[in-house]
Amino acid sequence: MNTRIPAIHTQALSKIYGNGRGCRNITLTVGQGEAFGFLGPNGAGKSTFVKTLVGLVRASEGSGSILGHPIGSLEARKQIGYLPELYRYPEWLSGEEVMKFHAGLLGIRGGEAKRRIRERLDEVGIGKRGSDRVKQYSKGMQQRLGLACALLGDPKLLFLDEPSSAMDPVGRKEVRELLLELKRRGTTLFLNSHLMEDVETVCDRMALMLNGDMIRTGPVEDVLKTKVRWRFKVGGFSPLILDWLREESRLNLKVADDADAAEAQWDAPVWLEAELVDENQAGLLNLLIVEQGMTLYESFVQKEKLEDWFVQTVSGRDQRGERG
């Protein structure tokens, strides 16, 4: 296949429901082998857009293609794997039986089906528990099973709608590592997630949706270059030292909004705050604080960079939200 053909291409694609909700005029191109993150608050229209791309709902207006084939066509569906946000499997079946059913839908049978089922269950961390009934699986395990089903056909393009939302931190880390491995193999990833760390770690580019419209798009790297707030908990602080720290660091350091510089006492810890670009600037402030004889109890990023960008972008805008 010509690698110049985009994995996903849409032109003014819209899906509007009777209540006016959905997604509108989405023009987007995702290249082959790219990992693309799709962000937005609940009710923004992200899942509607994904369902339109995979052919589960018909677009109201506009057009789109998957690896050169019209969205919804059999040729397009053959290219994709899909993990929906709402995954449900018959609880009386075993994980292996669920996989066998999906293999049959894909036309994979016999020894090839057994091999792929075993490999995919191992890959997502289910392993020998594939013989257990679905009713014995936790929500996180069921989500792993859904991911295994999505990978069963070795798709060129993988759509993931909140792929680790039900998992614990260990499970989320394992899924991120799997996604990075798939990316290294050349699989195109379209990741719809509320988990900023997933998008920040895995994705090359991203888009932000709000109220059915795509309002921002660009490389993740550009967002991560923005400044974020760091906090420093110090003891032995005096307001007189603040100006010296600012001059030496050339940073806009201040007492945090929830602290009172005028009432700061030598025997009471105080939170300082600064907007920094990277950890090197944080290290410089740590050094200067200690050099002045103050006690540095802790320092940390107040928010993830991507989370900060997300909140700043949607703040002040009208949002229909989950119940709008």
CSV table of C-alpha atoms in Angstrom, one decimal, residues 4 19-20 59-60 68 70 74 90 110 118 157 161 200 206 220 234 249 251 258 267 269 295 305:
chain,number,residue,atom,x,y,z
A,4,ARG,CA,1.4,8.4,1.3
A,19,ASN,CA,-31.1,16.6,19.9
A,20,GLY,CA,-28.4,18.7,18.1
A,59,ALA,CA,-22.3,10.6,8.8
A,60,SER,CA,-24.9,13.4,8.3
A,68,GLY,CA,-8.0,5.1,1.1
A,70,PRO,CA,-14.6,5.1,2.2
A,74,LEU,CA,-16.1,-3.4,4.0
A,90,PRO,CA,-21.4,-12.6,27.7
A,110,GLY,CA,-8.2,-23.6,13.1
A,118,ARG,CA,-3.0,-17.4,22.7
A,157,LEU,CA,-5.3,1.1,12.3
A,161,ASP,CA,-11.9,4.6,23.1
A,200,GLU,CA,1.4,12.5,26.6
A,206,MET,CA,-3.6,15.5,19.2
A,220,VAL,CA,2.0,16.9,21.5
A,234,VAL,CA,10.4,25.6,52.2
A,249,SER,CA,17.1,32.6,39.0
A,251,LEU,CA,12.2,33.4,37.3
A,258,ASP,CA,-3.0,29.9,49.3
A,267,ASP,CA,9.4,28.5,61.9
A,269,PRO,CA,6.8,26.1,56.1
A,295,THR,CA,14.9,23.8,54.3
A,305,LYS,CA,1.7,19.8,31.3
